[in-house]
C-alpha angles and dihedrals in degrees: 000000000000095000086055098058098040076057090049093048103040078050095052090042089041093053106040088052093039089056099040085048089057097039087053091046098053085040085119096043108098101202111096091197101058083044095052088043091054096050093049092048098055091045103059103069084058088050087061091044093054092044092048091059093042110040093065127056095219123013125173116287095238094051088055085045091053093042087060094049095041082057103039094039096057087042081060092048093043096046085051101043083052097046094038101035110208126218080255113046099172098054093076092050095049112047091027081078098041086049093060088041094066093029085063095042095054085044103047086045081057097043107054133119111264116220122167 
């Protein structure tokens, strides 16, 4: 139970800066489009997440561990990328998503119950 709401909390924290971090960083784009498609983007690996902790009522401590560091480690990238611009601004905030995404679905394929 305790595991669940550290998640819940590293994933709030990790989205509301994530998101700050991308809307700072795109400040100077005009389109409000392209603005609107990168924040969603980068939000909804941290949706799953919070429906992952939440939907269950108990999931594997290391799944809620690694919740927690998939959140408050793209927050880190995000924050950086904002404050340090790159050549490249967009590549962060493209593959930083698809990374979670692949982090929690290996995670979630490890971390499943296992009936037989």
């Amino acid at each position: 139970m305790r595991f669940r709401i550290v998640a819940l909390v590293a994933i709030a924290i990790g989205a509301i800066g994530s998101v700050g971090s991308t809307v700072w960083a795109g400040r100077t784009n005009p389109s409000v489009v392209l603005a609107g498609m990168f924040v969603t983007w980068v939000l909804l690996p941290f949706v799953m997440m919070g429906w992952m902790a939440s939907s269950a009522k108990t999931r594997p401590m290391a799944l809620y561990f690694l919740m927690g560091a998939v959140a408050l480690l793209s927050m880190l990238v995000y924050v950086a990328v904002a404050l340090h611009p790159p050549r490249q601004m967009a590549a962060p905030f493209l593959l930083a998503p698809l990374v979670s995404w692949v982090m929690l679905g290996v995670g979630a394929v490890l971390g499943r119950d296992k009936k037989s």
